[in-house]
Amino acid sequence: MKVMKSIHKTIILFTMLIVFVTACDQNEEQISNEGTVAIIPELSGMYAVSPGNWSNARAVHPDLNKIINLSEGTTLRLIAKIGNNTPKTQDYVVRTPDGGSQSLYPCVIDNNTGKIISEGKTPLYLAPGDYTFSAISPAHKYYNNKIIIDNGESVIANNSHWNQTAPTKITISDNDVSKVIPLNPLMQLTARMTFTLKGDIANGVSSLSVMQDGIEIDRIRENTVELGNVGDSIKAEIVSNYNRIYIKEQDITIQEDKSLRAEICLLPIDNRATPMTIIMNLMVNGVPTQFTYSIVNKVLYAGYSYDYIVNVKIKDNISVANWQETSWSTEVSGK
């Protein structure tokens, strides 16, 4: 009987302890958020990359017309700056519940891999004040108050150079319980190159594929680019360009019409002084064939797409590939 009474008292004490700890946690959360406002970012999507025509006019970008959604599961880091203070950040993941509109859900990101550690974290809370809000995707590209971008990486963010993509300035007041932050559409910080390879069946090409090395692009920008703020642009400058990159076989897709499509993001560069070189390692009717092209007098600007079509045919038992630069493509990946 005494043993039963002792067990009963222990259970009561343990239950009281759980209630006490829970109450403490709730009080601590209330205290930590006291005097602050819950931030609710509102995503507007991203601008599709424009054709390779460039205007240096500030304020309004002449070619930003089409807004597209971010890919499902894309991560995004919201940055809130007030004065010269250290920015506050919060990570989000893009979700489209039940086929509705895209929404941002709080999450935690691994800054090394960019992978999502967990979802469902509480929203960002900020004290009243005048803030500038900007965003970048993928989330981990903004880390330690800087952005480091390399060739081959697709990074989108707000861009202060244009009104359509500029960061959002919002005043949070003492009377706000929560605050919706409408973000302007994001924009590519890099340039994009695409290649569409077509085999001319009428002219003897029965099969067309790529070898392991795929497409090699030579004379691109060396080293990475570091930006100090979300909202900064990467200038297309004449810089050291003894560098190359490959679009490997596994990254080239087969389209419905059996053509091959390859795309890659490159750091903006002014290559008018030294031509770029494109080497295509193809299999034409099962025979290894290499085609080499020079791109002369070219400047790759951030946010623009440079699209090429290659038509392969057999002429006098020789494989010939006609090279053509096209004016426009609207399909873009927001990875």
mmCIF file of C-alpha atoms in Angstrom:
data_model
loop_
_atom_site.group_PDB
_atom_site.id
_atom_site.type_symbol
_atom_site.label_atom_id
_atom_site.label_comp_id
_atom_site.label_asym_id
_atom_site.label_seq_id
_atom_site.Cartn_x
_atom_site.Cartn_y
_atom_site.Cartn_z
ATOM 1 C CA MET A 1 0.000 0.000 0.000
ATOM 2 C CA LYS A 2 2.809 2.418 0.846
ATOM 3 C CA VAL A 3 4.492 1.558 -2.449
ATOM 4 C CA MET A 4 1.310 2.441 -4.390
ATOM 5 C CA LYS A 5 0.992 5.814 -2.559
ATOM 6 C CA SER A 6 4.649 6.594 -3.391
ATOM 7 C CA ILE A 7 4.129 5.798 -7.094
ATOM 8 C CA HIS A 8 0.965 7.925 -7.113
ATOM 9 C CA LYS A 9 2.807 10.922 -5.624
ATOM 10 C CA THR A 10 5.635 10.515 -8.151
ATOM 11 C CA ILE A 11 3.179 10.573 -11.080
ATOM 12 C CA ILE A 12 1.506 13.734 -9.714
ATOM 13 C CA LEU A 13 4.872 15.485 -9.283
ATOM 14 C CA PHE A 14 5.982 14.464 -12.780
ATOM 15 C CA THR A 15 2.739 15.767 -14.285
ATOM 16 C CA MET A 16 3.142 19.075 -12.437
ATOM 17 C CA LEU A 17 6.716 19.305 -13.719
ATOM 18 C CA ILE A 18 5.587 18.839 -17.352
ATOM 19 C CA VAL A 19 2.930 21.553 -16.958
ATOM 20 C CA PHE A 20 5.501 23.878 -15.353
ATOM 21 C CA VAL A 21 8.091 23.354 -18.106
ATOM 22 C CA THR A 22 5.486 23.860 -20.854
ATOM 23 C CA ALA A 23 4.296 27.054 -19.201
ATOM 24 C CA CYS A 24 7.894 28.273 -18.971
ATOM 25 C CA ASP A 25 8.467 27.564 -22.671
ATOM 26 C CA GLN A 26 5.318 29.463 -23.625
ATOM 27 C CA ASN A 27 6.252 32.386 -21.405
ATOM 28 C CA GLU A 28 9.769 32.480 -22.852
ATOM 29 C CA GLU A 29 8.354 32.540 -26.410
ATOM 30 C CA GLN A 30 5.940 35.319 -25.515
ATOM 31 C CA ILE A 31 8.705 37.303 -23.855
ATOM 32 C CA SER A 32 11.110 36.830 -26.776
ATOM 33 C CA ASN A 33 8.473 38.039 -29.252
ATOM 34 C CA GLU A 34 7.106 40.817 -27.055
ATOM 35 C CA GLY A 35 7.249 44.183 -28.792
ATOM 36 C CA THR A 36 7.977 42.622 -32.185
ATOM 37 C CA VAL A 37 5.909 42.011 -35.326
ATOM 38 C CA ALA A 38 5.454 38.753 -37.239
ATOM 39 C CA ILE A 39 6.716 39.099 -40.820
ATOM 40 C CA ILE A 40 4.778 37.438 -43.666
ATOM 41 C CA PRO A 41 6.647 37.627 -47.027
ATOM 42 C CA GLU A 42 4.536 37.521 -50.189
ATOM 43 C CA LEU A 43 6.265 36.023 -53.232
ATOM 44 C CA SER A 44 5.657 37.446 -56.728
ATOM 45 C CA GLY A 45 7.693 34.883 -58.685
ATOM 46 C CA MET A 46 10.651 35.632 -60.936
ATOM 47 C CA TYR A 47 11.231 37.266 -64.301
ATOM 48 C CA ALA A 48 11.956 34.939 -67.196
ATOM 49 C CA VAL A 49 15.322 35.699 -68.752
ATOM 50 C CA SER A 50 15.079 38.052 -71.708
ATOM 51 C CA PRO A 51 16.599 37.876 -75.195
ATOM 52 C CA GLY A 52 20.174 39.053 -75.589
ATOM 53 C CA ASN A 53 19.350 42.713 -76.229
ATOM 54 C CA TRP A 54 20.694 45.120 -73.666
ATOM 55 C CA SER A 55 19.793 48.607 -72.526
ATOM 56 C CA ASN A 56 21.898 50.546 -70.039
ATOM 57 C CA ALA A 57 18.985 52.768 -69.057
ATOM 58 C CA ARG A 58 18.400 52.760 -65.336
ATOM 59 C CA ALA A 59 15.116 52.717 -63.409
ATOM 60 C CA VAL A 60 12.955 50.645 -65.784
ATOM 61 C CA HIS A 61 14.261 47.478 -67.453
ATOM 62 C CA PRO A 62 12.903 47.403 -71.027
ATOM 63 C CA ASP A 63 12.790 43.617 -71.384
ATOM 64 C CA LEU A 64 11.262 42.376 -68.126
ATOM 65 C CA ASN A 65 7.830 41.276 -69.267
ATOM 66 C CA LYS A 66 7.112 37.678 -68.329
ATOM 67 C CA ILE A 67 6.823 36.572 -64.695
ATOM 68 C CA ILE A 68 7.004 32.832 -63.962
ATOM 69 C CA ASN A 69 6.718 30.743 -60.802
ATOM 70 C CA LEU A 70 9.660 29.349 -58.901
ATOM 71 C CA SER A 71 10.093 25.595 -58.976
ATOM 72 C CA GLU A 72 8.318 23.640 -56.244
ATOM 73 C CA GLY A 73 10.621 23.120 -53.261
ATOM 74 C CA THR A 74 12.856 26.074 -54.133
ATOM 75 C CA THR A 75 14.475 27.650 -51.080
ATOM 76 C CA LEU A 76 14.607 31.384 -50.468
ATOM 77 C CA ARG A 77 16.322 33.545 -47.862
ATOM 78 C CA LEU A 78 14.587 36.747 -46.757
ATOM 79 C CA ILE A 79 16.929 39.541 -45.658
ATOM 80 C CA ALA A 80 15.669 42.446 -43.533
ATOM 81 C CA LYS A 81 17.987 45.437 -43.126
ATOM 82 C CA ILE A 82 17.515 48.481 -40.919
ATOM 83 C CA GLY A 83 20.154 51.200 -41.145
ATOM 84 C CA ASN A 84 23.680 49.843 -40.793
ATOM 85 C CA ASN A 85 22.673 47.088 -38.384
ATOM 86 C CA THR A 86 23.416 43.420 -39.081
ATOM 87 C CA PRO A 87 20.628 42.057 -41.313
ATOM 88 C CA LYS A 88 18.001 39.676 -39.936
ATOM 89 C CA THR A 89 17.304 36.624 -42.076
ATOM 90 C CA GLN A 90 14.738 33.854 -42.337
ATOM 91 C CA ASP A 91 14.657 30.866 -44.688
ATOM 92 C CA TYR A 92 11.594 29.723 -46.616
ATOM 93 C CA VAL A 93 10.620 26.947 -49.011
ATOM 94 C CA VAL A 94 8.231 27.395 -51.939
ATOM 95 C CA ARG A 95 5.165 25.171 -51.670
ATOM 96 C CA THR A 96 1.962 25.021 -53.727
ATOM 97 C CA PRO A 97 -0.612 23.333 -51.498
ATOM 98 C CA ASP A 98 -3.543 21.657 -53.265
ATOM 99 C CA GLY A 99 -2.550 23.174 -56.600
ATOM 100 C CA GLY A 100 -3.232 26.714 -55.394
ATOM 101 C CA SER A 101 -0.995 29.766 -55.473
ATOM 102 C CA GLN A 102 2.637 29.546 -54.432
ATOM 103 C CA SER A 103 3.381 30.299 -50.802
ATOM 104 C CA LEU A 104 6.480 30.615 -48.634
ATOM 105 C CA TYR A 105 6.796 28.352 -45.598
ATOM 106 C CA PRO A 106 9.452 28.893 -42.905
ATOM 107 C CA CYS A 107 12.224 26.304 -42.810
ATOM 108 C CA VAL A 108 15.815 25.739 -41.702
ATOM 109 C CA ILE A 109 18.565 25.390 -44.351
ATOM 110 C CA ASP A 110 22.000 23.782 -44.219
ATOM 111 C CA ASN A 111 24.309 26.617 -45.289
ATOM 112 C CA ASN A 112 26.873 24.199 -46.725
ATOM 113 C CA THR A 113 24.661 21.956 -48.837
ATOM 114 C CA GLY A 114 21.548 24.095 -49.267
ATOM 115 C CA LYS A 115 19.366 21.181 -48.196
ATOM 116 C CA ILE A 116 16.310 21.662 -46.003
ATOM 117 C CA ILE A 117 16.932 20.495 -42.444
ATOM 118 C CA SER A 118 13.400 21.027 -41.154
ATOM 119 C CA GLU A 119 10.174 22.821 -42.009
ATOM 120 C CA GLY A 120 7.588 24.575 -39.865
ATOM 121 C CA LYS A 121 9.868 27.005 -38.009
ATOM 122 C CA THR A 122 8.172 30.071 -36.522
ATOM 123 C CA PRO A 123 8.162 33.200 -38.730
ATOM 124 C CA LEU A 124 10.589 36.089 -38.535
ATOM 125 C CA TYR A 125 9.807 38.639 -35.803
ATOM 126 C CA LEU A 126 11.094 42.207 -36.104
ATOM 127 C CA ALA A 127 11.001 45.283 -33.914
ATOM 128 C CA PRO A 128 9.258 48.394 -35.312
ATOM 129 C CA GLY A 129 11.330 50.484 -37.726
ATOM 130 C CA ASP A 130 12.066 51.306 -41.361
ATOM 131 C CA TYR A 131 13.280 48.168 -43.164
ATOM 132 C CA THR A 132 14.511 47.176 -46.595
ATOM 133 C CA PHE A 133 13.479 43.626 -47.528
ATOM 134 C CA SER A 134 15.159 41.580 -50.228
ATOM 135 C CA ALA A 135 15.336 37.898 -51.096
ATOM 136 C CA ILE A 136 17.673 35.445 -52.783
ATOM 137 C CA SER A 137 17.301 31.880 -54.037
ATOM 138 C CA PRO A 138 18.684 29.337 -53.344
ATOM 139 C CA ALA A 139 18.690 30.387 -49.713
ATOM 140 C CA HIS A 140 22.227 29.310 -48.800
ATOM 141 C CA LYS A 141 23.834 31.590 -51.404
ATOM 142 C CA TYR A 142 23.521 34.484 -48.941
ATOM 143 C CA TYR A 143 25.700 33.563 -45.992
ATOM 144 C CA ASN A 144 27.835 35.635 -43.618
ATOM 145 C CA ASN A 145 26.381 38.780 -45.216
ATOM 146 C CA LYS A 146 27.776 38.048 -48.683
ATOM 147 C CA ILE A 147 27.025 36.170 -51.888
ATOM 148 C CA ILE A 148 29.594 34.053 -53.746
ATOM 149 C CA ILE A 149 28.609 32.879 -57.243
ATOM 150 C CA ASP A 150 30.500 30.655 -59.679
ATOM 151 C CA ASN A 151 29.985 29.676 -63.302
ATOM 152 C CA GLY A 152 27.323 26.999 -63.638
ATOM 153 C CA GLU A 153 25.211 28.312 -60.746
ATOM 154 C CA SER A 154 21.715 29.703 -61.193
ATOM 155 C CA VAL A 155 21.027 32.395 -58.586
ATOM 156 C CA ILE A 156 18.040 34.735 -58.528
ATOM 157 C CA ALA A 157 17.528 37.723 -56.259
ATOM 158 C CA ASN A 158 16.105 41.195 -56.007
ATOM 159 C CA ASN A 159 18.138 43.681 -58.030
ATOM 160 C CA SER A 160 18.413 47.343 -57.014
ATOM 161 C CA HIS A 161 19.299 48.404 -60.563
ATOM 162 C CA TRP A 162 15.686 48.163 -61.775
ATOM 163 C CA ASN A 163 12.383 49.358 -60.293
ATOM 164 C CA GLN A 164 10.658 46.080 -61.219
ATOM 165 C CA THR A 165 13.130 43.975 -59.224
ATOM 166 C CA ALA A 166 14.172 46.365 -56.452
ATOM 167 C CA PRO A 167 14.112 45.447 -52.744
ATOM 168 C CA THR A 168 10.976 46.471 -50.844
ATOM 169 C CA LYS A 169 11.012 49.298 -48.304
ATOM 170 C CA ILE A 170 8.456 48.866 -45.511
ATOM 171 C CA THR A 171 7.798 50.675 -42.229
ATOM 172 C CA ILE A 172 6.780 48.466 -39.311
ATOM 173 C CA SER A 173 4.848 50.349 -36.635
ATOM 174 C CA ASP A 174 4.105 49.695 -32.975
ATOM 175 C CA ASN A 175 0.467 49.014 -33.857
ATOM 176 C CA ASP A 176 1.250 46.136 -36.228
ATOM 177 C CA VAL A 177 0.583 42.625 -34.991
ATOM 178 C CA SER A 178 1.824 41.134 -38.266
ATOM 179 C CA LYS A 179 3.081 42.655 -41.514
ATOM 180 C CA VAL A 180 2.752 41.375 -45.081
ATOM 181 C CA ILE A 181 5.890 42.102 -47.123
ATOM 182 C CA PRO A 182 5.155 42.134 -50.892
ATOM 183 C CA LEU A 183 8.396 41.160 -52.631
ATOM 184 C CA ASN A 184 9.122 42.296 -56.173
ATOM 185 C CA PRO A 185 9.842 39.480 -58.650
ATOM 186 C CA LEU A 186 13.368 38.088 -58.475
ATOM 187 C CA MET A 187 15.846 38.215 -61.362
ATOM 188 C CA GLN A 188 18.746 36.098 -62.590
ATOM 189 C CA LEU A 189 22.130 37.341 -61.364
ATOM 190 C CA THR A 190 23.899 35.372 -64.100
ATOM 191 C CA ALA A 191 23.619 35.054 -67.875
ATOM 192 C CA ARG A 192 22.235 31.937 -69.552
ATOM 193 C CA MET A 193 23.358 30.065 -72.659
ATOM 194 C CA THR A 194 21.195 27.414 -74.317
ATOM 195 C CA PHE A 195 21.947 24.999 -77.156
ATOM 196 C CA THR A 196 19.366 23.090 -79.198
ATOM 197 C CA LEU A 197 20.843 20.298 -81.338
ATOM 198 C CA LYS A 198 18.774 18.913 -84.192
ATOM 199 C CA GLY A 199 19.524 16.004 -86.522
ATOM 200 C CA ASP A 200 18.322 16.474 -90.114
ATOM 201 C CA ILE A 201 16.723 13.113 -90.995
ATOM 202 C CA ALA A 202 16.079 14.193 -94.574
ATOM 203 C CA ASN A 203 19.806 14.779 -94.970
ATOM 204 C CA GLY A 204 21.097 11.487 -93.647
ATOM 205 C CA VAL A 205 21.129 11.908 -89.840
ATOM 206 C CA SER A 206 19.305 8.925 -88.356
ATOM 207 C CA SER A 207 20.621 9.341 -84.790
ATOM 208 C CA LEU A 208 22.135 12.186 -82.820
ATOM 209 C CA SER A 209 23.494 12.027 -79.283
ATOM 210 C CA VAL A 210 26.264 13.529 -77.180
ATOM 211 C CA MET A 211 29.423 11.986 -75.823
ATOM 212 C CA GLN A 212 30.361 12.061 -72.150
ATOM 213 C CA ASP A 213 32.040 15.477 -72.288
ATOM 214 C CA GLY A 214 28.975 16.938 -73.970
ATOM 215 C CA ILE A 215 29.469 20.629 -74.766
ATOM 216 C CA GLU A 216 32.605 22.520 -73.758
ATOM 217 C CA ILE A 217 32.517 26.320 -73.379
ATOM 218 C CA ASP A 218 35.930 28.014 -73.367
ATOM 219 C CA ARG A 219 37.033 31.566 -72.482
ATOM 220 C CA ILE A 220 34.629 32.218 -69.644
ATOM 221 C CA ARG A 221 35.217 34.268 -66.517
ATOM 222 C CA GLU A 222 37.831 33.056 -64.062
ATOM 223 C CA ASN A 223 37.239 32.758 -60.311
ATOM 224 C CA THR A 224 34.032 33.402 -58.406
ATOM 225 C CA VAL A 225 32.246 36.723 -57.946
ATOM 226 C CA GLU A 226 31.480 38.058 -54.476
ATOM 227 C CA LEU A 227 28.629 40.489 -53.812
ATOM 228 C CA GLY A 228 28.291 42.349 -50.539
ATOM 229 C CA ASN A 229 24.547 42.970 -50.722
ATOM 230 C CA VAL A 230 21.447 41.338 -52.074
ATOM 231 C CA GLY A 231 20.403 43.837 -54.715
ATOM 232 C CA ASP A 232 23.851 44.260 -56.282
ATOM 233 C CA SER A 233 24.470 43.347 -59.937
ATOM 234 C CA ILE A 234 27.344 41.489 -61.551
ATOM 235 C CA LYS A 235 28.889 43.691 -64.220
ATOM 236 C CA ALA A 236 29.822 42.317 -67.623
ATOM 237 C CA GLU A 237 33.472 43.316 -67.601
ATOM 238 C CA ILE A 238 36.602 42.472 -69.580
ATOM 239 C CA VAL A 239 38.364 40.165 -67.118
ATOM 240 C CA SER A 240 40.672 37.141 -67.193
ATOM 241 C CA ASN A 241 38.855 34.437 -69.119
ATOM 242 C CA TYR A 242 41.207 31.467 -69.345
ATOM 243 C CA ASN A 243 38.548 29.187 -67.980
ATOM 244 C CA ARG A 244 36.190 26.523 -69.285
ATOM 245 C CA ILE A 245 33.071 24.640 -68.270
ATOM 246 C CA TYR A 246 31.273 21.537 -69.541
ATOM 247 C CA ILE A 247 27.617 20.683 -70.017
ATOM 248 C CA LYS A 248 27.923 16.962 -69.435
ATOM 249 C CA GLU A 249 25.959 14.250 -71.216
ATOM 250 C CA GLN A 250 23.737 13.595 -68.183
ATOM 251 C CA ASP A 251 22.691 17.256 -68.072
ATOM 252 C CA ILE A 252 21.481 17.366 -71.688
ATOM 253 C CA THR A 253 17.805 16.538 -72.171
ATOM 254 C CA ILE A 254 15.914 14.962 -75.071
ATOM 255 C CA GLN A 255 12.915 17.022 -76.250
ATOM 256 C CA GLU A 256 9.635 15.708 -77.655
ATOM 257 C CA ASP A 257 10.840 16.348 -81.207
ATOM 258 C CA LYS A 258 13.985 14.266 -80.465
ATOM 259 C CA SER A 259 16.208 17.351 -80.436
ATOM 260 C CA LEU A 260 18.775 17.755 -77.649
ATOM 261 C CA ARG A 261 18.699 20.731 -75.314
ATOM 262 C CA ALA A 262 21.484 21.987 -73.066
ATOM 263 C CA GLU A 263 21.620 25.072 -70.889
ATOM 264 C CA ILE A 264 23.998 26.595 -68.395
ATOM 265 C CA CYS A 265 24.329 29.794 -66.349
ATOM 266 C CA LEU A 266 27.545 31.787 -66.684
ATOM 267 C CA LEU A 267 28.992 34.771 -64.880
ATOM 268 C CA PRO A 268 28.488 37.975 -66.884
ATOM 269 C CA ILE A 269 31.529 38.891 -68.976
ATOM 270 C CA ASP A 270 32.580 41.172 -71.830
ATOM 271 C CA ASN A 271 34.272 38.867 -74.339
ATOM 272 C CA ARG A 272 34.587 41.287 -77.229
ATOM 273 C CA ALA A 273 38.367 41.301 -76.895
ATOM 274 C CA THR A 274 38.739 37.513 -77.132
ATOM 275 C CA PRO A 275 36.178 35.201 -78.813
ATOM 276 C CA MET A 276 34.527 32.405 -76.866
ATOM 277 C CA THR A 277 34.899 28.869 -78.185
ATOM 278 C CA ILE A 278 32.207 26.189 -78.174
ATOM 279 C CA ILE A 279 33.212 22.552 -78.698
ATOM 280 C CA MET A 280 30.410 20.029 -79.246
ATOM 281 C CA ASN A 281 31.269 16.368 -78.763
ATOM 282 C CA LEU A 282 28.523 14.498 -80.624
ATOM 283 C CA MET A 283 27.703 11.057 -81.950
ATOM 284 C CA VAL A 284 26.285 11.376 -85.471
ATOM 285 C CA ASN A 285 24.834 8.069 -86.689
ATOM 286 C CA GLY A 286 26.985 6.408 -84.014
ATOM 287 C CA VAL A 287 30.195 8.054 -85.231
ATOM 288 C CA PRO A 288 32.126 10.328 -82.805
ATOM 289 C CA THR A 289 32.156 13.813 -84.309
ATOM 290 C CA GLN A 290 33.424 17.101 -82.939
ATOM 291 C CA PHE A 291 32.238 20.551 -83.999
ATOM 292 C CA THR A 292 33.978 23.777 -82.967
ATOM 293 C CA TYR A 293 32.520 27.279 -83.139
ATOM 294 C CA SER A 294 33.712 30.752 -82.205
ATOM 295 C CA ILE A 295 31.406 33.347 -80.651
ATOM 296 C CA VAL A 296 32.803 36.708 -81.655
ATOM 297 C CA ASN A 297 32.092 40.172 -80.234
ATOM 298 C CA LYS A 298 29.851 38.884 -77.447
ATOM 299 C CA VAL A 299 28.905 40.377 -74.092
ATOM 300 C CA LEU A 300 26.998 38.172 -71.637
ATOM 301 C CA TYR A 301 24.802 40.359 -69.446
ATOM 302 C CA ALA A 302 23.090 39.273 -66.226
ATOM 303 C CA GLY A 303 19.443 38.345 -66.650
ATOM 304 C CA TYR A 304 19.699 37.652 -70.393
ATOM 305 C CA SER A 305 19.619 34.466 -72.443
ATOM 306 C CA TYR A 306 21.852 33.654 -75.415
ATOM 307 C CA ASP A 307 20.309 30.841 -77.424
ATOM 308 C CA TYR A 308 21.841 28.778 -80.225
ATOM 309 C CA ILE A 309 20.402 26.202 -82.630
ATOM 310 C CA VAL A 310 22.666 23.646 -84.316
ATOM 311 C CA ASN A 311 21.289 21.698 -87.291
ATOM 312 C CA VAL A 312 23.340 18.605 -88.117
ATOM 313 C CA LYS A 313 23.191 16.950 -91.564
ATOM 314 C CA ILE A 314 25.255 14.639 -93.757
ATOM 315 C CA LYS A 315 26.594 16.180 -96.959
ATOM 316 C CA ASP A 316 28.872 14.239 -99.300
ATOM 317 C CA ASN A 317 29.354 11.697 -96.484
ATOM 318 C CA ILE A 318 30.613 14.476 -94.207
ATOM 319 C CA SER A 319 28.818 15.605 -91.040
ATOM 320 C CA VAL A 320 27.978 19.303 -91.210
ATOM 321 C CA ALA A 321 26.500 21.385 -88.404
ATOM 322 C CA ASN A 322 24.976 24.777 -89.198
ATOM 323 C CA TRP A 323 25.230 27.208 -86.282
ATOM 324 C CA GLN A 324 22.539 29.827 -85.652
ATOM 325 C CA GLU A 325 21.973 32.271 -82.801
ATOM 326 C CA THR A 326 18.288 32.730 -82.068
ATOM 327 C CA SER A 327 16.663 35.825 -80.681
ATOM 328 C CA TRP A 328 14.568 34.585 -77.793
ATOM 329 C CA SER A 329 13.680 31.791 -75.407
ATOM 330 C CA THR A 330 11.259 31.991 -72.485
ATOM 331 C CA GLU A 331 11.861 28.697 -70.699
ATOM 332 C CA VAL A 332 14.056 29.217 -67.634
ATOM 333 C CA SER A 333 14.940 27.153 -64.610
ATOM 334 C CA GLY A 334 14.660 28.821 -61.209
ATOM 335 C CA LYS A 335 16.771 26.338 -59.291
#
